[in-house]
PDB file of C-alpha atoms and ligand atoms in Angstrom:
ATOM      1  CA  UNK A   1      63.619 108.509 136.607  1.00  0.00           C
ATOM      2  CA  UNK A   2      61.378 107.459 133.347  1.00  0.00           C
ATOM      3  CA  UNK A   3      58.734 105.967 133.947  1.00  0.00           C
ATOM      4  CA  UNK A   4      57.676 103.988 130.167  1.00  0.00           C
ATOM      5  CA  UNK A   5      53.926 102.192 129.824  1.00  0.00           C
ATOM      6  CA  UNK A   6      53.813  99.604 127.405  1.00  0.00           C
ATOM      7  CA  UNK A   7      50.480  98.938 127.817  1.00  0.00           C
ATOM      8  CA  UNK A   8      48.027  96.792 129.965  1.00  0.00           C
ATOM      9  CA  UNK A   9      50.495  96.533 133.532  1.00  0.00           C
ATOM     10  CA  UNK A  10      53.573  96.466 131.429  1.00  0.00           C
ATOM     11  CA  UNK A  11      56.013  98.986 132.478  1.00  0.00           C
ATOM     12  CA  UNK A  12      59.887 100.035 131.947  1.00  0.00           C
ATOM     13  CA  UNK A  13      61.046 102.175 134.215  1.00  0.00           C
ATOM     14  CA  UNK A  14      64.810 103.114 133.856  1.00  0.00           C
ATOM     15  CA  UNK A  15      66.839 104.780 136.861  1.00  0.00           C
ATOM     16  CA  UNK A  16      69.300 108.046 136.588  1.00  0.00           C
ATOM     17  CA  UNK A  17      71.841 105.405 136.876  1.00  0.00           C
ATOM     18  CA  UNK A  18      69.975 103.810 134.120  1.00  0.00           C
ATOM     19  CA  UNK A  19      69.152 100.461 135.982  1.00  0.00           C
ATOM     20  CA  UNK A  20      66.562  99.019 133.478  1.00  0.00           C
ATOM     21  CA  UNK A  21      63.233  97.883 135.423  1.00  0.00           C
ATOM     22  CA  UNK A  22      60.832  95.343 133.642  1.00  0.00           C
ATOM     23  CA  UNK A  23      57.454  94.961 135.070  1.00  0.00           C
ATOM     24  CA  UNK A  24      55.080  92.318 133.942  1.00  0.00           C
ATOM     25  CA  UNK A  25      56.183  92.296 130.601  1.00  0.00           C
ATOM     26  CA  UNK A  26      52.962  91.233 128.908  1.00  0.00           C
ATOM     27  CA  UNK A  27      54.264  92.515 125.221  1.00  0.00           C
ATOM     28  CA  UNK A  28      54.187  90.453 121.956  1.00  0.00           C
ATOM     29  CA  UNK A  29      50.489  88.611 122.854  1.00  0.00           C
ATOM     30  CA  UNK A  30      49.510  92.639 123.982  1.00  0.00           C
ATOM     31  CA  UNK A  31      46.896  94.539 121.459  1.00  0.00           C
ATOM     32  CA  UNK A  32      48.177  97.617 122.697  1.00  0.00           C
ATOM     33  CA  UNK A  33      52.056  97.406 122.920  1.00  0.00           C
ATOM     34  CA  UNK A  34      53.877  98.055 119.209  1.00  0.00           C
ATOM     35  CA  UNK A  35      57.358  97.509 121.124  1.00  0.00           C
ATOM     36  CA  UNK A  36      59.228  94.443 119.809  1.00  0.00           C
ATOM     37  CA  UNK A  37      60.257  91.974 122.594  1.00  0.00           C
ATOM     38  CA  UNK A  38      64.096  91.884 121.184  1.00  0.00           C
ATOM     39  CA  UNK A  39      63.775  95.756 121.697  1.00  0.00           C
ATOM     40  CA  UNK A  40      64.012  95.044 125.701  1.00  0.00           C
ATOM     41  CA  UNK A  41      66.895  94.729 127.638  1.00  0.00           C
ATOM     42  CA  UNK A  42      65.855  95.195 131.004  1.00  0.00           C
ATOM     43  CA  UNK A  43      68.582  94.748 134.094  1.00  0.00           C
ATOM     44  CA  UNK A  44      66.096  93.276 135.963  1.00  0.00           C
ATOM     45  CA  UNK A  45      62.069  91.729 135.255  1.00  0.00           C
ATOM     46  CA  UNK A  46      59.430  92.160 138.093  1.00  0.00           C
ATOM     47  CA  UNK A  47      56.649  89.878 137.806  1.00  0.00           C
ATOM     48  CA  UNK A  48      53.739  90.607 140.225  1.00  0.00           C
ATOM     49  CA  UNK A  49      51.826  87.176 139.431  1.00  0.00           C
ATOM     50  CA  UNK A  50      51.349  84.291 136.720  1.00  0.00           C
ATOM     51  CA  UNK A  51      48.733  85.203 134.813  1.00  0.00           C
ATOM     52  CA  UNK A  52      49.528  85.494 131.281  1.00  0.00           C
ATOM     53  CA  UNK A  53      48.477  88.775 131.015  1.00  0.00           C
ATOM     54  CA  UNK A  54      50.900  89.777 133.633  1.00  0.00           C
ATOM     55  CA  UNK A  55      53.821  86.843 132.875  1.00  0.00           C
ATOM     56  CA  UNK A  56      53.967  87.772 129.211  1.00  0.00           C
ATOM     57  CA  UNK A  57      57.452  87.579 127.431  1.00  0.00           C
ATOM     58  CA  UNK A  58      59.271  87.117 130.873  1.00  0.00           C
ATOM     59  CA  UNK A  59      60.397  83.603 129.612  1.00  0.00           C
ATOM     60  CA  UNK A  60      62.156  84.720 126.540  1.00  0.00           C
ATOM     61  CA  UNK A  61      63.137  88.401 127.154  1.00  0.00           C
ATOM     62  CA  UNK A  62      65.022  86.520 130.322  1.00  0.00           C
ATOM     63  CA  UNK A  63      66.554  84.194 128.111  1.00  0.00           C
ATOM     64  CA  UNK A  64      68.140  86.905 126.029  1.00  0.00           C
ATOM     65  CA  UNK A  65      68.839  89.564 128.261  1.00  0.00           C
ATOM     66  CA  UNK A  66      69.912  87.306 131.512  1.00  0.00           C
ATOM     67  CA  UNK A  67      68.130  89.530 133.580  1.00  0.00           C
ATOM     68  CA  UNK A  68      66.836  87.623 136.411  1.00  0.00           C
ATOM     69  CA  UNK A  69      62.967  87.007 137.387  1.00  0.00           C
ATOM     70  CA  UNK A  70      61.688  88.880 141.079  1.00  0.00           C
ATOM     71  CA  UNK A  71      58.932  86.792 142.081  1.00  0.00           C
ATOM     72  CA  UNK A  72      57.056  85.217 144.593  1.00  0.00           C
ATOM     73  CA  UNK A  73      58.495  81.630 145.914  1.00  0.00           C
ATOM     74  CA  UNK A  74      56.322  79.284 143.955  1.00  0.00           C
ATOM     75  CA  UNK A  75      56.545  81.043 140.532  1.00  0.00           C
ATOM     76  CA  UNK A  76      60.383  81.320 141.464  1.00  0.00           C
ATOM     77  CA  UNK A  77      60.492  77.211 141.764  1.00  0.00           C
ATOM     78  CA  UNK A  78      58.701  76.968 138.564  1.00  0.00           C
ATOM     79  CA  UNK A  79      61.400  79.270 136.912  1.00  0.00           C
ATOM     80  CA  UNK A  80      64.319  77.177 138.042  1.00  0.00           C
ATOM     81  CA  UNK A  81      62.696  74.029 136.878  1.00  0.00           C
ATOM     82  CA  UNK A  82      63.387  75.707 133.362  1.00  0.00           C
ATOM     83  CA  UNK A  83      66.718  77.098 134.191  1.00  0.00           C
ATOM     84  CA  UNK A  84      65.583  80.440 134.499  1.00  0.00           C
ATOM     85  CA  UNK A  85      68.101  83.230 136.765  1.00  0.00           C
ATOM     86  CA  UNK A  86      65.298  84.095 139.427  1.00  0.00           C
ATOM     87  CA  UNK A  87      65.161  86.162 142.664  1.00  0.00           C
ATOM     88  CA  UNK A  88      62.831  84.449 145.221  1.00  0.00           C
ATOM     89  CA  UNK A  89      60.785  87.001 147.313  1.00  0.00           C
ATOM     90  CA  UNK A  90      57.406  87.005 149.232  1.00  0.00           C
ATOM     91  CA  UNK A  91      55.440  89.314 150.661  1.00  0.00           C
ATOM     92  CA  UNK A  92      56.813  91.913 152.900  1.00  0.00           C
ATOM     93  CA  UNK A  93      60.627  91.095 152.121  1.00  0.00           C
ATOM     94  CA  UNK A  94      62.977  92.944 150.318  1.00  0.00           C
ATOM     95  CA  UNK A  95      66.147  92.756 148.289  1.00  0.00           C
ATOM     96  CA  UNK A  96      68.721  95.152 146.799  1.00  0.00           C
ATOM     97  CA  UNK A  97      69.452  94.668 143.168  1.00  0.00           C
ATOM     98  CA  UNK A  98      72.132  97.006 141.316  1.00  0.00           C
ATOM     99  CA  UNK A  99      71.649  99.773 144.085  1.00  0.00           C
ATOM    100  CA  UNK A 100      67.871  99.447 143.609  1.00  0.00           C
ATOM    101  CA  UNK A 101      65.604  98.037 146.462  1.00  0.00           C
ATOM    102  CA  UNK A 102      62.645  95.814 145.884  1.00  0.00           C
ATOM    103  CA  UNK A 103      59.881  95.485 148.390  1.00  0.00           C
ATOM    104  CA  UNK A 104      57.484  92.667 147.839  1.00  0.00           C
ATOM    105  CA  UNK A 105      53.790  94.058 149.298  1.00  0.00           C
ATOM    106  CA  UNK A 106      50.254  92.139 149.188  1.00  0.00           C
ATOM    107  CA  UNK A 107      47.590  92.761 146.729  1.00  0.00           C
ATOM    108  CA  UNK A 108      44.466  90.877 146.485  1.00  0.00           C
ATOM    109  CA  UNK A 109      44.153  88.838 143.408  1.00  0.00           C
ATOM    110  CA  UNK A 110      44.521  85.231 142.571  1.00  0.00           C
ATOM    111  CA  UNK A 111      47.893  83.933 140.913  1.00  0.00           C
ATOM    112  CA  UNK A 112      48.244  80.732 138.675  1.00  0.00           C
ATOM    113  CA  UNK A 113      50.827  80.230 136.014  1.00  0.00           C
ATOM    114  CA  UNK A 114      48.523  79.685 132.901  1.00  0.00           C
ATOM    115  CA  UNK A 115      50.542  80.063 130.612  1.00  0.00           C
ATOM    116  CA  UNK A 116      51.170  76.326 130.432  1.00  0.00           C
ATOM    117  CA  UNK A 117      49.383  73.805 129.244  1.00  0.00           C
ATOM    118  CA  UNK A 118      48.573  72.509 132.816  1.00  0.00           C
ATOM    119  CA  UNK A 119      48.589  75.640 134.925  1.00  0.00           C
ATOM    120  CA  UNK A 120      51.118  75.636 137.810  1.00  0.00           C
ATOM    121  CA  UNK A 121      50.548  76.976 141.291  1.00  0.00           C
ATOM    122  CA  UNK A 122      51.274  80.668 141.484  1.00  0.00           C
ATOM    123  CA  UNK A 123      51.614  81.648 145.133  1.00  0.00           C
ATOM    124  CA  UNK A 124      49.543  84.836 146.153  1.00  0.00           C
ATOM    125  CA  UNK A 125      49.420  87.685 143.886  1.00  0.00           C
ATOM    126  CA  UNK A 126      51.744  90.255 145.039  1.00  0.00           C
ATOM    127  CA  UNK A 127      52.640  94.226 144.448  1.00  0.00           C
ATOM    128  CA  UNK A 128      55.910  95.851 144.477  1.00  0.00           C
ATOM    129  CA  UNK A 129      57.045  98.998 145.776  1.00  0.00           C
ATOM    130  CA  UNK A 130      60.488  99.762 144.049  1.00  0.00           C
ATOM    131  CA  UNK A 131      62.783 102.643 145.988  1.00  0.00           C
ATOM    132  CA  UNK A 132      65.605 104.120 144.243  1.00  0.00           C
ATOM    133  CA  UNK A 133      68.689 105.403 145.449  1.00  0.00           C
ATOM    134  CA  UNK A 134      67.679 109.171 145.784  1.00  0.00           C
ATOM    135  CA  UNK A 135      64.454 107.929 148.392  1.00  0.00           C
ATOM    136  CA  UNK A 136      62.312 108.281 144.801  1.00  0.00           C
ATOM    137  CA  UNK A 137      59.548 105.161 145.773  1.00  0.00           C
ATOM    138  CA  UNK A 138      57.393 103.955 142.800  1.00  0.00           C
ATOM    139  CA  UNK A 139      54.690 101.351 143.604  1.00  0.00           C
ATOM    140  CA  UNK A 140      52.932  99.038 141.087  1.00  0.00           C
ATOM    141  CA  UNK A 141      50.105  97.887 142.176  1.00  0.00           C
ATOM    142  CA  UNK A 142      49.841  94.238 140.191  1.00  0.00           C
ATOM    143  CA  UNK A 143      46.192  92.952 139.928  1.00  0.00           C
ATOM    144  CA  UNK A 144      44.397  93.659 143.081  1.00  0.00           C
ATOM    145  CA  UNK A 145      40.808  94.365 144.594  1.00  0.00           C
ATOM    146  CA  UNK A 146      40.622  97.346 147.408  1.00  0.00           C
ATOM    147  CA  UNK A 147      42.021  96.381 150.598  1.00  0.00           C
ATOM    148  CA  UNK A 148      42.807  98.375 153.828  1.00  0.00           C
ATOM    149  CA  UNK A 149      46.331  97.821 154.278  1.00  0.00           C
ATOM    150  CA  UNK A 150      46.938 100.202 151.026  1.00  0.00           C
ATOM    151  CA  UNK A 151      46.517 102.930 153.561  1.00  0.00           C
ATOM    152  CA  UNK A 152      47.632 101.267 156.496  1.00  0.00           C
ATOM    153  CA  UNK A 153      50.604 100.063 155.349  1.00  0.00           C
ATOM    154  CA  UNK A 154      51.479 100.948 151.930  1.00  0.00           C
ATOM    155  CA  UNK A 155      50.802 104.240 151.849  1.00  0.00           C
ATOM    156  CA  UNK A 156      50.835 105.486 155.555  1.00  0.00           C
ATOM    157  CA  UNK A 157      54.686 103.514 156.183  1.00  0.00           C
ATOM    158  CA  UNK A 158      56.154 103.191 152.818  1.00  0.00           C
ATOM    159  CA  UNK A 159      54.673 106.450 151.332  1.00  0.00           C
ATOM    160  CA  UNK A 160      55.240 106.404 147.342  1.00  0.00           C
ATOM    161  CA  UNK A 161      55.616 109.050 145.410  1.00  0.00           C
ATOM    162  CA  UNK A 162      54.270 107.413 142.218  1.00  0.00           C
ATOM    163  CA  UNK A 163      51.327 104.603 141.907  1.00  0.00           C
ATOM    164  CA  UNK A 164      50.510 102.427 139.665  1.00  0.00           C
ATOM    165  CA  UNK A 165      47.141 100.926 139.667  1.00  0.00           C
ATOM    166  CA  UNK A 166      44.891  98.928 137.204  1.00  0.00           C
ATOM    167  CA  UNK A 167      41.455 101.016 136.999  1.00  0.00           C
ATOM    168  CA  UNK A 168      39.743  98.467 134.065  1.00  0.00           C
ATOM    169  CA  UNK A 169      37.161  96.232 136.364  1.00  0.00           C
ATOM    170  CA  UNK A 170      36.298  92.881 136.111  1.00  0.00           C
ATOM    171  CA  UNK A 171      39.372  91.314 137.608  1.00  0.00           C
ATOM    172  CA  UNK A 172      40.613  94.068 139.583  1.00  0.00           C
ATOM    173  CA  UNK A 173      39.282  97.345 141.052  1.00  0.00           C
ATOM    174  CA  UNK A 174      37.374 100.368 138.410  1.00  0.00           C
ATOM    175  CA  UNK A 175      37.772 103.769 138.309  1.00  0.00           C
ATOM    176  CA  UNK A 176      35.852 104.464 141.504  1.00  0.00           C
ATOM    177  CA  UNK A 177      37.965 101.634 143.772  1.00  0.00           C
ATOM    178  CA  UNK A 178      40.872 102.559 141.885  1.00  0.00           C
ATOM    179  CA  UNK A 179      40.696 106.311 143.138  1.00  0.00           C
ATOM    180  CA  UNK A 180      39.587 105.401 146.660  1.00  0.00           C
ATOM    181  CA  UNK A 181      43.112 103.280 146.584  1.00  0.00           C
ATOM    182  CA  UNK A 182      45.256 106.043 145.112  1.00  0.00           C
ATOM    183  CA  UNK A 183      43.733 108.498 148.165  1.00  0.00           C
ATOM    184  CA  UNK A 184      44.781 105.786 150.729  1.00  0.00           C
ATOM    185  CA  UNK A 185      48.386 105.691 148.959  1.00  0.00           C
ATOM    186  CA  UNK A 186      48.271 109.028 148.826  1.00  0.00           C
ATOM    187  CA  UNK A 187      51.351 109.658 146.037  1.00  0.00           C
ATOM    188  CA  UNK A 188      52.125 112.376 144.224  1.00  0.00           C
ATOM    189  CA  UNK A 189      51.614 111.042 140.598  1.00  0.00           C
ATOM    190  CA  UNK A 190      49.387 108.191 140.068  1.00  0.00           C
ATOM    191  CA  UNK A 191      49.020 106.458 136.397  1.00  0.00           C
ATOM    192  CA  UNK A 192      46.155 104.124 135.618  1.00  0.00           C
ATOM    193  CA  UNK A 193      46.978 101.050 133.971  1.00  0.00           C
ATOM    194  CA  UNK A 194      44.810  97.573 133.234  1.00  0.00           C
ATOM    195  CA  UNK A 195      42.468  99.613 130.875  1.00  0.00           C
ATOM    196  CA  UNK A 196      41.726  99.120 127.084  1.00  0.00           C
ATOM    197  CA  UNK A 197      43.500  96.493 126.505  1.00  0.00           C
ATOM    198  CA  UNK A 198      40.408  94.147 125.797  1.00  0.00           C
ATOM    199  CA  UNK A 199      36.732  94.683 125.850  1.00  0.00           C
ATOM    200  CA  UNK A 200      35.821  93.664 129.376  1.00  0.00           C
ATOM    201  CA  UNK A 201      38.262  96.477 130.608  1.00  0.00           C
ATOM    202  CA  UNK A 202      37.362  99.389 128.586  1.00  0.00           C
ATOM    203  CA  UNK A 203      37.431 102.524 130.884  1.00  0.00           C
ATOM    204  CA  UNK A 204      37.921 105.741 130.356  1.00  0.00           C
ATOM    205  CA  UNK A 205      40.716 106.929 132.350  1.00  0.00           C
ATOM    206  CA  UNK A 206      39.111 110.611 132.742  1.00  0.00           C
ATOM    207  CA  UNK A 207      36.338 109.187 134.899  1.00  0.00           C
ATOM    208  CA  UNK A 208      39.541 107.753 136.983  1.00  0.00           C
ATOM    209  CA  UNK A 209      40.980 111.289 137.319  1.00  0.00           C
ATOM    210  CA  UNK A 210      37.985 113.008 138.035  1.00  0.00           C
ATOM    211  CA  UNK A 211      37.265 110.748 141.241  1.00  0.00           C
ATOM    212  CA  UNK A 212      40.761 111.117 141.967  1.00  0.00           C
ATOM    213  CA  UNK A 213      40.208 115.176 142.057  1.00  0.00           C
ATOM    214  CA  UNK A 214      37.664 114.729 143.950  1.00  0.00           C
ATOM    215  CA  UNK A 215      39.054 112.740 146.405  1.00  0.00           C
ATOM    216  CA  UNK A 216      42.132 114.517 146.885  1.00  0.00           C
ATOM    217  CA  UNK A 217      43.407 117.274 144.540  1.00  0.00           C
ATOM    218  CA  UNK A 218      46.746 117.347 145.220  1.00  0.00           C
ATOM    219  CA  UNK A 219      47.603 114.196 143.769  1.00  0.00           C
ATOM    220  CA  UNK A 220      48.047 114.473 139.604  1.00  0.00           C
ATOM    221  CA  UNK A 221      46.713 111.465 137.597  1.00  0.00           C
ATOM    222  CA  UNK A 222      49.138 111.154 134.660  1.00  0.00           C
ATOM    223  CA  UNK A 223      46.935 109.101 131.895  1.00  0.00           C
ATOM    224  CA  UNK A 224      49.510 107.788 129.492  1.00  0.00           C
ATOM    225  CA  UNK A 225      49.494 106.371 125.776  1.00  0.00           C
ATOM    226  CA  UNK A 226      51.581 102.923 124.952  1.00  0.00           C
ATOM    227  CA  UNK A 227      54.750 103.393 123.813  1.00  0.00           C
ATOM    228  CA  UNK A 228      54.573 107.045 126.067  1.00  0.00           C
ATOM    229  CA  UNK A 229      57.704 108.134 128.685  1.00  0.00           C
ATOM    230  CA  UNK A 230      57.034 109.825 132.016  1.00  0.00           C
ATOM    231  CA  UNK A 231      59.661 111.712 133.709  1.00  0.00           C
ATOM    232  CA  UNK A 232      59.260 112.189 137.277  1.00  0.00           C
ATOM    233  CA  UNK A 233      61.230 114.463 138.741  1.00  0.00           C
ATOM    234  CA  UNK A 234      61.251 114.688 142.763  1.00  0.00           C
ATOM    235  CA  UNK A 235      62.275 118.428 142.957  1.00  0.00           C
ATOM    236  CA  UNK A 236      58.627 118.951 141.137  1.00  0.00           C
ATOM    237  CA  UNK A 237      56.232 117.995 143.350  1.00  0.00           C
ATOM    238  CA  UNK A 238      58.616 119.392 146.506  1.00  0.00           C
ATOM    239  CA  UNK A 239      56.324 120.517 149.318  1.00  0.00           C
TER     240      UNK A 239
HETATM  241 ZN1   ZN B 301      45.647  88.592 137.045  1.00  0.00          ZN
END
């Protein structure tokens, strides 16, 4: 499985079957991604709430793709009021798309759709944990603050192997929270995101990976560039 950062919480992450995954495809308004939206052709968008940071392109790269919209119930209504092809979800259900299974999870954040003139109700903010056919699990965090049930649940029942999560501050959790989360999830790889793309969320991503190493060694923080791949390979990290 690749695992492609695009910047900010923008990811592509394309199967061995080559099932295209689009997650919050915040592209043409991002400082950091140089990837052209017409360039995307994802099989299926994930959008883990409404901000426009996080919403991005999913309008138009839907439009010309046809690749349906995973999202929580209210942002789902607001899609089919444009004629969007959406997949309602909420949190703690799941659905199988193209041999692919999509877990909704919780994340604590806020959610409006602002990228309207009047913003629209955007349910809760939500997480996904994505599980491939081999048992591979990636999770992506969304926006979220630190809460229990990322070790409770997320990591203790549906164990991924690969996290996500934004490390940049101000609206979600830093370095320090961001490491304390990735020891409760307790994957294998974890890659910061939510980081550099503005001012108020410049980080450095070492001071991520050295509270990480502290925290638990085992796990290896992958800091990516834009634009970068990541293969993850199960049979590397094999206990
Ligand atoms: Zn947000």
């Amino acid at each position: 499985m690749e695992i492609r950062w695009l910047g900010h919480s923008a990811f592509e992450i394309i199967s061995d079957d080559n099932v295209k995954i689009l997650i919050d495809p915040f592209i043409s308004n991002n400082p950091t991604c140089q990837v052209p939206v017409e360039e995307l052709n994802p099989d299926i968008i994930l959008l883990t709430h409404g901000h426009s940071d996080h919403f991005g392109d999913a309008l138009e790269i839907s439009n010309n793709t046809n690749a349906p919209i995973a999202c929580i119930h209210e942002i789902s209504l607001f899609l089919a009021k444009q004629g969007i092809r959406n997949i309602s979800v909420n949190i703690g259900g799941s659905f199988i798309y193209r041999n692919v299974k999509f877990t909704m999870l919780d994340a604590k954040h806020s959610s409006d759709i602002d990228i309207v003139e009047e913003t629209v109700p955007g349910g809760s903010a939500a997480s996904f944990l994505i599980t491939f056919e081999d048992g591979t699990k990636v999770f992506h965090a969304g926006d979220t603050g630190l809460f229990g049930d990322m070790k409770d649940i997320i990591g203790d029942i549906y164990k991924p192997d690969v996290v996500l999560v934004p490390i940049g501050d101000k609206f979600t959790m830093g370095p320090f929270e961001a490491a304390l989360a990735t020891m409760w999830l307790n994957p294998k790889v974890v890659i910061p995101m939510h980081y550099n793309t503005f001012p108020p969320i410049e980080q450095d991503p070492a001071i991520f990976a050295n509270f990480v190493s502290q925290f638990n060694p085992n796990i290896d923080v992958v800091v990516m560039n834009p634009d970068e791949y990541f293969e993850f390979n199960p049979e590397d990290y094999q206990d």
